[in-house]
Tab-separated table of C-alpha atoms in Angstrom:
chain	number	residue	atom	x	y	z
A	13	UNK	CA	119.054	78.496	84.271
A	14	UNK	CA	117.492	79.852	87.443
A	15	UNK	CA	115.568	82.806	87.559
A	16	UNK	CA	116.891	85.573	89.832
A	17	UNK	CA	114.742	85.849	93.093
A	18	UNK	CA	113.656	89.393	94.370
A	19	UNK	CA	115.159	92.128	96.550
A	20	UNK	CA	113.338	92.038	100.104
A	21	UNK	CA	111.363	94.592	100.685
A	22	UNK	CA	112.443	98.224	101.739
A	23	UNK	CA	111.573	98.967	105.233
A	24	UNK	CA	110.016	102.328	105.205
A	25	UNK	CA	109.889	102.782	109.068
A	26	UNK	CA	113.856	102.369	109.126
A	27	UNK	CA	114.314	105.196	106.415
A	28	UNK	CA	113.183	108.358	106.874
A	29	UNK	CA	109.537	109.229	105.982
A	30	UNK	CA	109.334	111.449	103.331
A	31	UNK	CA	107.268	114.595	105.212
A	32	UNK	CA	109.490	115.686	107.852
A	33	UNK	CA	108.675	119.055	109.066
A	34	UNK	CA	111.581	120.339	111.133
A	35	UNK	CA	113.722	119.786	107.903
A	36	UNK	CA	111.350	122.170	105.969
A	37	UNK	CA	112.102	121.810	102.345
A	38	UNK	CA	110.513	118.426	102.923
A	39	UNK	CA	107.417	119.616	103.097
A	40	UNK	CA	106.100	120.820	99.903
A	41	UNK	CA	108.561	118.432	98.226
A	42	UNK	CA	106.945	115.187	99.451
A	43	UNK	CA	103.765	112.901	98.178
A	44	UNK	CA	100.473	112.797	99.937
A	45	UNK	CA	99.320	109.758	98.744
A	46	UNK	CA	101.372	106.565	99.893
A	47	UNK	CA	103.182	104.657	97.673
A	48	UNK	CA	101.916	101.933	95.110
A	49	UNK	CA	103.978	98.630	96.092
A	50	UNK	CA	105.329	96.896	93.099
A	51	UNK	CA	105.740	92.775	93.166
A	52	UNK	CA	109.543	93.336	90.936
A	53	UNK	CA	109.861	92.610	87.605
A	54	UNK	CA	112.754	92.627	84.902
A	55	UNK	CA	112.350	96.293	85.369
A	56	UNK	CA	113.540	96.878	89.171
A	57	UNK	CA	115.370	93.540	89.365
A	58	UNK	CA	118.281	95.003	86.893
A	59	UNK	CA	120.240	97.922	86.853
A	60	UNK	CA	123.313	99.433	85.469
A	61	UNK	CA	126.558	98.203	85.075
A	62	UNK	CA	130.157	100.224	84.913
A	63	UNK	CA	133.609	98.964	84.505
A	64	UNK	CA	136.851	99.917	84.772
A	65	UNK	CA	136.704	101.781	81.269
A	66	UNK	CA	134.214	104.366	82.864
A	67	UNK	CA	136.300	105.840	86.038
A	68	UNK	CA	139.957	106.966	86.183
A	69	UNK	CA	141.946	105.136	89.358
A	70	UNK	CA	142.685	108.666	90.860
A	71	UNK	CA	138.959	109.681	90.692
A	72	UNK	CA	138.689	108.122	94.298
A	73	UNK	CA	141.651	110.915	95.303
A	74	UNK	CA	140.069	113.584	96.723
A	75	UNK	CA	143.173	115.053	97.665
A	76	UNK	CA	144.734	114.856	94.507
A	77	UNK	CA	141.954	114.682	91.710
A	78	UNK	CA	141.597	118.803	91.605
A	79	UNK	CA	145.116	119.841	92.860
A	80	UNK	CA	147.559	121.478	90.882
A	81	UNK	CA	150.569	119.296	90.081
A	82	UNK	CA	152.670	119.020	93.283
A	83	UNK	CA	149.501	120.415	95.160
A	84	UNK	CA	147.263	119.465	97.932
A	85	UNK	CA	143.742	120.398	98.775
A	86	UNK	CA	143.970	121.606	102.734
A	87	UNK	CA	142.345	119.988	105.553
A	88	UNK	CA	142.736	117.161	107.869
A	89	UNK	CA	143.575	114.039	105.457
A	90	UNK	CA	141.144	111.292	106.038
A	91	UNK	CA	140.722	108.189	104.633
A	92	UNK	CA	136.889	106.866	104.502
A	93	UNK	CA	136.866	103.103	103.637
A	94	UNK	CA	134.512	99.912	104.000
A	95	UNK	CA	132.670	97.504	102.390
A	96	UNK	CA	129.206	97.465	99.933
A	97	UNK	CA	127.090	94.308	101.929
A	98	UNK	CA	123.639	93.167	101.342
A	99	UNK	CA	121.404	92.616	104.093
A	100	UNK	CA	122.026	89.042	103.259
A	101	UNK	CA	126.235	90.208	104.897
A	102	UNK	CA	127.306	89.219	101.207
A	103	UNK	CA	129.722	91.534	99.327
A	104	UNK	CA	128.710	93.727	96.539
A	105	UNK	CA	131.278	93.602	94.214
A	106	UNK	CA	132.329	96.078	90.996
A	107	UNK	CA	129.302	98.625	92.191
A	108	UNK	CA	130.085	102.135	91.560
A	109	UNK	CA	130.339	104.219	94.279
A	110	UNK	CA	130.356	108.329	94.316
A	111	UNK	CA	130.939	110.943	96.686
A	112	UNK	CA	130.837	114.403	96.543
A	113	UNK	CA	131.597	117.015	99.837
A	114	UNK	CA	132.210	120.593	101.204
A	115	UNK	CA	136.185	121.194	101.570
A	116	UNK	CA	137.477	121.958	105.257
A	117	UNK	CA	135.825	125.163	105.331
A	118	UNK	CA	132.116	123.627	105.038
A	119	UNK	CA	132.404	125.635	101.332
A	120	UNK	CA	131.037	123.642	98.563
A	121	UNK	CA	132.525	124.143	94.476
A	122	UNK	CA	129.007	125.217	93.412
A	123	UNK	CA	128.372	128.052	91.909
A	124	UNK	CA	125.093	128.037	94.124
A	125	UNK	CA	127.108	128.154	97.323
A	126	UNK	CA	127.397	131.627	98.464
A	127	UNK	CA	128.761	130.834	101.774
A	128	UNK	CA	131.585	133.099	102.719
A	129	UNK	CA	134.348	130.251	103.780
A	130	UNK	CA	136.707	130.227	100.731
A	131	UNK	CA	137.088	128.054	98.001
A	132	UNK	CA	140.069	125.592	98.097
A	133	UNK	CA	141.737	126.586	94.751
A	134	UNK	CA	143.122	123.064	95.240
A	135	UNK	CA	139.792	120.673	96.059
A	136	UNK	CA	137.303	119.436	93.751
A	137	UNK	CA	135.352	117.740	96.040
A	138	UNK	CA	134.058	114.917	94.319
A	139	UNK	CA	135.220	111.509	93.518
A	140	UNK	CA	134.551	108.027	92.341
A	141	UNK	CA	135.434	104.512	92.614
A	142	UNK	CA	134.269	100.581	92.050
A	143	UNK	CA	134.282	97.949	94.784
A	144	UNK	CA	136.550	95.552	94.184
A	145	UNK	CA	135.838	91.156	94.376
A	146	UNK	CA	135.239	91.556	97.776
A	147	UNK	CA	132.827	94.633	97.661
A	148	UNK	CA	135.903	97.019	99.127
A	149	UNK	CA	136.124	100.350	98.725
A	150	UNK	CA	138.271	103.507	99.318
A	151	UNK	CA	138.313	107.295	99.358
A	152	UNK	CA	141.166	109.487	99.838
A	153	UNK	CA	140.404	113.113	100.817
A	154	UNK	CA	140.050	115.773	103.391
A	155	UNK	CA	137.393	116.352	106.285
A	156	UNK	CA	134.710	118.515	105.716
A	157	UNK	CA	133.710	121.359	107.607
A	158	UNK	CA	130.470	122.269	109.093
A	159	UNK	CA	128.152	124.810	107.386
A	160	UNK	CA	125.303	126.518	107.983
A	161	UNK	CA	121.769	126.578	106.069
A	162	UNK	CA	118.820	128.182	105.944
A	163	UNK	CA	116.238	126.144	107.726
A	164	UNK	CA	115.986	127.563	111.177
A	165	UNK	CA	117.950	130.358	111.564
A	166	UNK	CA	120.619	128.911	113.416
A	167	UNK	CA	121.080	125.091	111.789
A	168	UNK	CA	124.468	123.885	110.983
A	169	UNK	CA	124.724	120.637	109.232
A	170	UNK	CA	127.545	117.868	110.497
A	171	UNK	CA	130.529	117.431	108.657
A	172	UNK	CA	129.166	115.009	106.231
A	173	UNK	CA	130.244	113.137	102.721
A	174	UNK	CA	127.062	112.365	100.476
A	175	UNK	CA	127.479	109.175	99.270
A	176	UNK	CA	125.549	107.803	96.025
A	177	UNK	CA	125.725	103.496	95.267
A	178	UNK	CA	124.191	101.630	92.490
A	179	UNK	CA	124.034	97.987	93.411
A	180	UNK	CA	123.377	95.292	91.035
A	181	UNK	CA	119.728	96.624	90.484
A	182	UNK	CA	117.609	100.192	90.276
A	183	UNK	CA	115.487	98.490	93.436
A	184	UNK	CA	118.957	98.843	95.000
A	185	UNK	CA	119.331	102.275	94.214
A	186	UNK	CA	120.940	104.862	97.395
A	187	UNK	CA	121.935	107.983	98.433
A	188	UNK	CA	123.139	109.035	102.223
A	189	UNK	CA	125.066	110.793	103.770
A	190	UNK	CA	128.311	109.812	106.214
A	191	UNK	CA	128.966	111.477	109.395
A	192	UNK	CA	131.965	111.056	111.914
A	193	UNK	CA	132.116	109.841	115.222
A	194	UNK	CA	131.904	111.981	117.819
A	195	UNK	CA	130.584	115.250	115.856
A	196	UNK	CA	128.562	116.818	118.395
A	197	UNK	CA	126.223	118.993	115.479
A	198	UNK	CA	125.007	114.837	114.723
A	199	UNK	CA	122.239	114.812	117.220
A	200	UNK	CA	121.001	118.823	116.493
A	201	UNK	CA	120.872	118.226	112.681
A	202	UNK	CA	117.414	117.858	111.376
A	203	UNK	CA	118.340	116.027	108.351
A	204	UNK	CA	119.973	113.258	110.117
A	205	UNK	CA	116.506	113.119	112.269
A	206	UNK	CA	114.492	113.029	110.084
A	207	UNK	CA	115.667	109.052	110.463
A	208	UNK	CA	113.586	108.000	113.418
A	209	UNK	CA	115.213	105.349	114.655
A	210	UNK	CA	118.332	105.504	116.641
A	211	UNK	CA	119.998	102.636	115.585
A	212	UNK	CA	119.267	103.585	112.049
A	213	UNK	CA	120.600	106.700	112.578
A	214	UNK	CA	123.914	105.201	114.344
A	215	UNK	CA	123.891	102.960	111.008
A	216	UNK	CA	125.253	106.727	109.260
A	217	UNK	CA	127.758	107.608	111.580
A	218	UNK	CA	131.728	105.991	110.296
A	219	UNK	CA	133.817	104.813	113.090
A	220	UNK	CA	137.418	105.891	113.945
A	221	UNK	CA	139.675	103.475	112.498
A	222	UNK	CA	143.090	103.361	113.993
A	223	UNK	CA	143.865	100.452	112.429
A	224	UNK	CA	143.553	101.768	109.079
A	225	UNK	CA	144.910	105.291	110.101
A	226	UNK	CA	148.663	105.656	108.096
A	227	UNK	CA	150.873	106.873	110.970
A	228	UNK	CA	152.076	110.015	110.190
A	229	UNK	CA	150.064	110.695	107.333
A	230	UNK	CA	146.061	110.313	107.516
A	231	UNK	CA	143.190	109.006	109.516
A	232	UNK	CA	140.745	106.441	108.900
A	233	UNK	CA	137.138	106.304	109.072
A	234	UNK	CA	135.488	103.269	108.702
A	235	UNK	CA	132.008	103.633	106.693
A	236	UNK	CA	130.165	99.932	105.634
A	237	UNK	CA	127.253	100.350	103.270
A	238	UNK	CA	124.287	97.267	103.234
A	239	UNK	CA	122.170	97.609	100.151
A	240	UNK	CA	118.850	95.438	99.794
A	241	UNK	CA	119.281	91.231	99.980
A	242	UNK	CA	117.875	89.227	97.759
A	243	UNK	CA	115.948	86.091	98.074
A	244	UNK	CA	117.487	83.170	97.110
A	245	UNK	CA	115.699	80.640	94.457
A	246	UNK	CA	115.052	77.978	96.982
A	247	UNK	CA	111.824	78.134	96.251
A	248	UNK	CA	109.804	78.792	92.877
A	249	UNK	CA	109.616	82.468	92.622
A	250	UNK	CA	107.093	82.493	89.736
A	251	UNK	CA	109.028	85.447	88.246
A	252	UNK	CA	108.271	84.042	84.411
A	253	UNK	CA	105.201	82.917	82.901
A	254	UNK	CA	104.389	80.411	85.597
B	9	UNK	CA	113.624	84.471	123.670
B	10	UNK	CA	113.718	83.427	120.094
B	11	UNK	CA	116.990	83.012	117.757
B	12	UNK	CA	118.412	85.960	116.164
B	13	UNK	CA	117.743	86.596	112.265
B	14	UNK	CA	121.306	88.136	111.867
B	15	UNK	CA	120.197	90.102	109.037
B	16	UNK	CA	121.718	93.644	108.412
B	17	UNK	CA	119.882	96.273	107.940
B	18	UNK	CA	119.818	98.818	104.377
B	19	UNK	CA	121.741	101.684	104.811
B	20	UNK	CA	119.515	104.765	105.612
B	21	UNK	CA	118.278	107.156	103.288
B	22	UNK	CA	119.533	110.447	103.066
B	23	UNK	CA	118.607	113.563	101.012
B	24	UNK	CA	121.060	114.586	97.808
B	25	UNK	CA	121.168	118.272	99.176
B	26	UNK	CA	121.231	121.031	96.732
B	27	UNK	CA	124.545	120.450	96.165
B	28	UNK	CA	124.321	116.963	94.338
B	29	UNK	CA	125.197	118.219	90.864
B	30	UNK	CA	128.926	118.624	92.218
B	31	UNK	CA	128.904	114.476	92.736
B	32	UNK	CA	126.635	113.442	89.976
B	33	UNK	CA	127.039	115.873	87.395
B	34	UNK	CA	130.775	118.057	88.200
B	35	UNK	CA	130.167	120.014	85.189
B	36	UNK	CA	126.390	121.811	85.748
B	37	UNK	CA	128.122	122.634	89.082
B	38	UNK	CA	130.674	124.739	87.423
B	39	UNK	CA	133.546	122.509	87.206
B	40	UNK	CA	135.336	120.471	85.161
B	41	UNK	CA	137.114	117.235	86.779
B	42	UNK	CA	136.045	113.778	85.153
B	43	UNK	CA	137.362	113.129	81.312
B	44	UNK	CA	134.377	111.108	81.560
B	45	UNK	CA	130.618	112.113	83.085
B	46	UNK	CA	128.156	109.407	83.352
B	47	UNK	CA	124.543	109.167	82.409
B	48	UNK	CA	124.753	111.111	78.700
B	49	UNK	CA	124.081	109.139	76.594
B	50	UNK	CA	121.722	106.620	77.628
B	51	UNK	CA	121.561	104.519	74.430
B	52	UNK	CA	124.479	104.784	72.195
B	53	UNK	CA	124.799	105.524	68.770
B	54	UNK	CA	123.936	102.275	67.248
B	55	UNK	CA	120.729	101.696	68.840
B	56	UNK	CA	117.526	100.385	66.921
B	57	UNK	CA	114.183	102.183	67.326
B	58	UNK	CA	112.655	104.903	67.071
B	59	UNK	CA	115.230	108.500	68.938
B	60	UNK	CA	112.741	110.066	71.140
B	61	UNK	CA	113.219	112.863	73.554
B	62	UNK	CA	111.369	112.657	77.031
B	63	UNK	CA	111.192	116.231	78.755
B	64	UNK	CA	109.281	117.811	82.003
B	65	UNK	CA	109.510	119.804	84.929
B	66	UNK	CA	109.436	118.254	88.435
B	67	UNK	CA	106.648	120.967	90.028
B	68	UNK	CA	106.671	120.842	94.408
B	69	UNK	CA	103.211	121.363	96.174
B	70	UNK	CA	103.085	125.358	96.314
B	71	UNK	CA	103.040	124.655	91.859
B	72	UNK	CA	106.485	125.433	91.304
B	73	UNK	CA	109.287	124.175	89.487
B	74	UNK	CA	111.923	122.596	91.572
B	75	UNK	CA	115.330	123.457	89.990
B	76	UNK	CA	117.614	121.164	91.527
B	77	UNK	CA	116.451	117.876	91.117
B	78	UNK	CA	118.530	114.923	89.526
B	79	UNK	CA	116.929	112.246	87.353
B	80	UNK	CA	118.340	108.739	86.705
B	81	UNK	CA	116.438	106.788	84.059
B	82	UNK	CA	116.354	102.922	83.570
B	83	UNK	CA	115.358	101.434	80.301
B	84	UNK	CA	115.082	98.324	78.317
B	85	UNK	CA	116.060	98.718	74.071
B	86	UNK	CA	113.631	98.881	71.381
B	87	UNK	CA	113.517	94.901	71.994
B	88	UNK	CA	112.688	95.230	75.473
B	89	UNK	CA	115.746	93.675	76.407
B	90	UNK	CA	117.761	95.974	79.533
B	91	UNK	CA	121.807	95.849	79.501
B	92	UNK	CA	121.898	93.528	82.444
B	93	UNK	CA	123.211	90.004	82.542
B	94	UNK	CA	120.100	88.472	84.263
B	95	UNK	CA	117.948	89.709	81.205
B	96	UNK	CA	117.980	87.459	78.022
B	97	UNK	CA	119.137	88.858	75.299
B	98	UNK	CA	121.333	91.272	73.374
B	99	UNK	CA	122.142	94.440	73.325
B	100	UNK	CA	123.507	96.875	71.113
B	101	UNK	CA	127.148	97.807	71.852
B	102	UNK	CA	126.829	101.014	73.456
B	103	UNK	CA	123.425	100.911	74.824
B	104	UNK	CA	123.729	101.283	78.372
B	105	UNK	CA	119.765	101.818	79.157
B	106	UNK	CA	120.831	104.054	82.238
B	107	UNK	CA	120.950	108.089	82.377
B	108	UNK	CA	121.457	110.652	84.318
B	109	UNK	CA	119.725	114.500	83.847
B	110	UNK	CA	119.363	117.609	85.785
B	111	UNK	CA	117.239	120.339	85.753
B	112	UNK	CA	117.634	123.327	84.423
B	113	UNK	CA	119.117	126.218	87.735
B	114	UNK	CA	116.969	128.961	85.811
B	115	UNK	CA	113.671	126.946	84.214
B	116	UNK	CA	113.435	123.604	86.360
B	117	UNK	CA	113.278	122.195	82.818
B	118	UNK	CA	114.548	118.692	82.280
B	119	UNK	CA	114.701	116.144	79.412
B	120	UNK	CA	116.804	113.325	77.707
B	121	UNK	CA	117.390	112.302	74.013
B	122	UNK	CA	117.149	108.200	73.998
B	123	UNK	CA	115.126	105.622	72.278
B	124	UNK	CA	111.638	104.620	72.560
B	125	UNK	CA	111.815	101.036	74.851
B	126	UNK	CA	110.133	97.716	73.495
B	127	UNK	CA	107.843	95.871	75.634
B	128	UNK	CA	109.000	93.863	78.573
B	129	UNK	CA	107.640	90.737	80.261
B	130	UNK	CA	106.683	91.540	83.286
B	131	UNK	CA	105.485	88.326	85.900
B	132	UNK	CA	103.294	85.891	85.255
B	133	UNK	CA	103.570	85.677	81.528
B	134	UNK	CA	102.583	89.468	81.576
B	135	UNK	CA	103.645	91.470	78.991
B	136	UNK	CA	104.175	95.249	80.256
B	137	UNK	CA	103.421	98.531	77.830
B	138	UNK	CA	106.862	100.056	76.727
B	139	UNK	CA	108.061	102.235	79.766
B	140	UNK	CA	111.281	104.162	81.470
B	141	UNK	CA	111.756	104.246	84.868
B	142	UNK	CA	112.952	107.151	87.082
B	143	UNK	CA	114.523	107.946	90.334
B	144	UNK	CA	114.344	111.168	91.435
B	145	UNK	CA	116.154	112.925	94.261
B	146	UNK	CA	116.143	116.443	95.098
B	147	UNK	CA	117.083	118.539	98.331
B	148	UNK	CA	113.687	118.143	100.776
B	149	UNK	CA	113.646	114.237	99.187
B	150	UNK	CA	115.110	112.324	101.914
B	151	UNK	CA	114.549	108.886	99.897
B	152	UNK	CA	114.366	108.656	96.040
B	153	UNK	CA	111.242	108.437	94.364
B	154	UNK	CA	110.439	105.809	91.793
B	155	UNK	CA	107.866	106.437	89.080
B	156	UNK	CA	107.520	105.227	85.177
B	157	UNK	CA	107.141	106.869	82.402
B	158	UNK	CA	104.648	105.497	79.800
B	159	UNK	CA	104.079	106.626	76.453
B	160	UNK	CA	100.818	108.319	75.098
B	161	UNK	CA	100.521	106.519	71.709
B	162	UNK	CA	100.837	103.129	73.210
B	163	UNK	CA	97.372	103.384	74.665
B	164	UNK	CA	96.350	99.710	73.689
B	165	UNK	CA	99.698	97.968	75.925
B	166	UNK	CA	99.392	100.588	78.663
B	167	UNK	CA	95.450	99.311	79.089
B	168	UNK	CA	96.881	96.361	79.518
B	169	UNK	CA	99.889	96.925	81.678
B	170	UNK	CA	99.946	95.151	84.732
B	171	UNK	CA	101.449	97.652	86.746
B	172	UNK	CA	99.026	100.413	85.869
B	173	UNK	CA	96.174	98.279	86.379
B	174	UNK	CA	97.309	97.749	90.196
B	175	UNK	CA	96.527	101.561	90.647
B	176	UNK	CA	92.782	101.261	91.854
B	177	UNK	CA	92.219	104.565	91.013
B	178	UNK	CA	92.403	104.947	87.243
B	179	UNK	CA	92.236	108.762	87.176
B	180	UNK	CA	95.797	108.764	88.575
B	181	UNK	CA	96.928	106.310	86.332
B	182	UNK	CA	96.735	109.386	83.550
B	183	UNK	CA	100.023	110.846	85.505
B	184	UNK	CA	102.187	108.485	84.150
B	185	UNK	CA	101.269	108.970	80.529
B	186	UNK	CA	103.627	111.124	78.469
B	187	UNK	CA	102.095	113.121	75.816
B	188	UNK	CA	103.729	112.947	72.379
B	189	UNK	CA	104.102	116.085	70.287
B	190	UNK	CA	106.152	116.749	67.611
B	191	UNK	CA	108.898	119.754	67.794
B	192	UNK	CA	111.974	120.328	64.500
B	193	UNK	CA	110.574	117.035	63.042
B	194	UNK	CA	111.394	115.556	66.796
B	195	UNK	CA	109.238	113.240	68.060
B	196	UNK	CA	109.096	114.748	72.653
B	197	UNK	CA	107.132	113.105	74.760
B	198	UNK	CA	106.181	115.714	77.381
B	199	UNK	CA	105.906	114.280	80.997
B	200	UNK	CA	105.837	116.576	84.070
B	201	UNK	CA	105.621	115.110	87.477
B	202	UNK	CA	103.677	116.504	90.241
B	203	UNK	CA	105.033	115.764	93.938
B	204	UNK	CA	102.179	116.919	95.737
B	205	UNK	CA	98.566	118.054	95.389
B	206	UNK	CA	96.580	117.895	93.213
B	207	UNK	CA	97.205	115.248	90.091
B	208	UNK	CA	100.200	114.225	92.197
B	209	UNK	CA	102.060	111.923	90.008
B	210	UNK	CA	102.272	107.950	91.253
B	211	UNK	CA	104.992	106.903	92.846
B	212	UNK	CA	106.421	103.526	92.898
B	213	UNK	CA	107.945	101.236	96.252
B	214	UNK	CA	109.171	98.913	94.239
């Protein structure tokens, strides 16, 4: 049996750096000293696994998954769909994929928000779902809102959906954050720069998908997530004992 | 001009918020909407070894304790074999190796109930001291941060642990060694992480 080869290594100047000043909570919450770079072993090359046992089909439903019966959480009804790739363009299949969001208002079901939009009795705000074979997945729900937070006085995040995916290892490990196309709060928001590329940060922003958009019924964003590659085993990878 | 590598790129970074719990963990957010949470129970009820629980506080650079941070741990089983296909070996049924935890919105305290991890080969015919990883994220985190938790009484493997002995500065590696006390005839291992300043804890790009 081959050994599995290695994830290629994370490229720090793509992601953000972890002192960022003009998003301020950064600053007293981030290491001085730089990282200590690991060669992988069994430890970071594996991860966990979840099935179909562990999720509900309709946890994927933002719409739906709070609601009352015969209810609907209010907002513009979006659809926000893609595919899990490697950097390697190969699908990640069965990877669990979560995703949690402010309702239309830009309120959040936290008993920390005290922002004074209302609470959607009808909208949960979170939800769940695998990629299927072909690393494919799906959320139903509606469009956040805009909110505003105290960093300076005057800062309004971008309607956003924070996204959390697993992978096939803990190296692979992620959490963003998806914005929309054409939100104009994008290019003001210092979380979002605190990415200092461009490109990267265009790599955040889901696409209007007509294409996918249900006529008469909800809109489509597109959203593809790439996770780490992985080096094949063309050559001896000396990952045991050799 | 050269030929194009045609790579993609990973999928930026972005920080959990202070709002992650609704996501990760519905319930310490106020609300109940999964039948089923993940990250619980990390290794089942029919795990072998020794039931340890692993506690701390996650303390930012002005000293205080940050109290809304999310933990995932990673583990192997008391044979130092992880729930993964590409690691030989069994586990028990049940024994998932992974977790989820959240600190506390009052204290900033955190901790798990799992049990205590074998030894794992590591590369080159390396055997590595018994350890759990973590991934932290927190609002002003914009990219998780990887760290391991070792375990006090294991002081013979973790001197010869092949990832602590890449730290060149061996007064640091003391920050990833859990302390083992004894609490209700429960064996804690106490291990608090420092993000920034002085003793900062190590932190992993692995």
């Amino acid at each position: 049996m081959t050994k599995p080869g290695e994830f290629y290594q994370r490229d720090r100047n793509w992601h953000p750096p972890a002192v960022t000043p003009t998003y301020k909570t950064s600053v007293a919450r981030s290491p001085q000293y730089s990282m200590i770079s690991l060669e992988q072993s069994a430890s970071e090359i594996t991860g966990p696994k979840f099935g179909h046992t562990d999720i509900d089909p309709m946890d994927r439903d933002m719409i739906h998954n709070y609601a009352a019966a015969g209810e609907s959480a209010i907002g513009e009804r979006i659809i926000v769909h893609g595919r899990v790739l490697d950097e390697n363009s190969r699908p990640v299949p069965n990877t669990l994929v979560e995703a949690w969001q402010a309702n239309a208002g830009g309120r959040y079901r936290h008993k920390k928000d005290t922002y004074l939009a209302p609470i959607d009795p009808n909208f949960g705000g979170c939800g769940r779902t695998l990629t299927d074979e072909n690393g494919y997945y799906y959320f139903r729900t509606v469009k956040p809102g805009a909110y505003p937070w105290r960093n300076w006085v005057n800062d309004w995040r971008p309607a956003h959906i924070h996204l959390s995916i697993f992978g096939t290892s803990f190296s692979q490990r992620l959490i963003t954050q998806c914005y929309f196309e054409g939100d104009p709060l994008i290019a003001k928001c210092p979380i979002v720069n605190t990415i200092p590329d461009q490109a990267a940060r265009g790599q955040l922003i889901a696409a209007l998908d007509m294409n996918a958009t249900i006529p008469l019924d909800t809109i489509a964003y597109k959203f593809d997530i790439v996770l780490r590659g992985r080096r094949s085993t063309l050559f001896e990878n000396r990952m045991e004992g050799n | 001009m050269v030929q194009k590598l045609e790579y993609l790129k990973e999928t930026p970074s972005q920080t959990a918020g202070p709002y992650v719990h609704i996501g990760l963990a519905p319930g310490a957010a106020g609300f109940d909407i999964y039948e089923n949470e993940l990250g619980w129970d990390i290794a089942g009820a029919d795990a072998k070894g020794e039931r340890i629980r692993v506690e701390g506080v996650v303390i930012d650079g002005t000293g205080s304790p940050i109290k809304d941070v999310m933990l995932e741990t990673w583990q192997a089983n008391a044979d130092g074999v992880y729930a993964h296909p590409e690691h030989d070996g069994e586990v028990e049924a049940g024994f998932r190796g992974w977790g989820r935890v959240i600190t506390d919105f009052d204290s900033g305290e955190w901790g798990f109930d799992t049990v205590k991890p074998g030894a794992v080969m590591g590369r080159n015919g390396l055997m590595m001291a018994p350890h759990i990883t973590l991934w932290i994220v927190a609002r002003g985190i914009n990219i998780g941060l990887n760290t391991r938790v070792y375990f006090e009484d294991e002081a013979e493997a973790n001197a010869a642990d092949p990832v602590l002995n890449i730290i060149e500065w061996e007064r640091r590696r003391a920050t990833l060694i859990a302390k083992r006390t004894e609490r209700d005839g429960q064996v804690v291992y106490r291990f608090d992480i420092k993000l920034q300043g002085e003793d900062e804890t190590v932190f992993f790009d692995i």
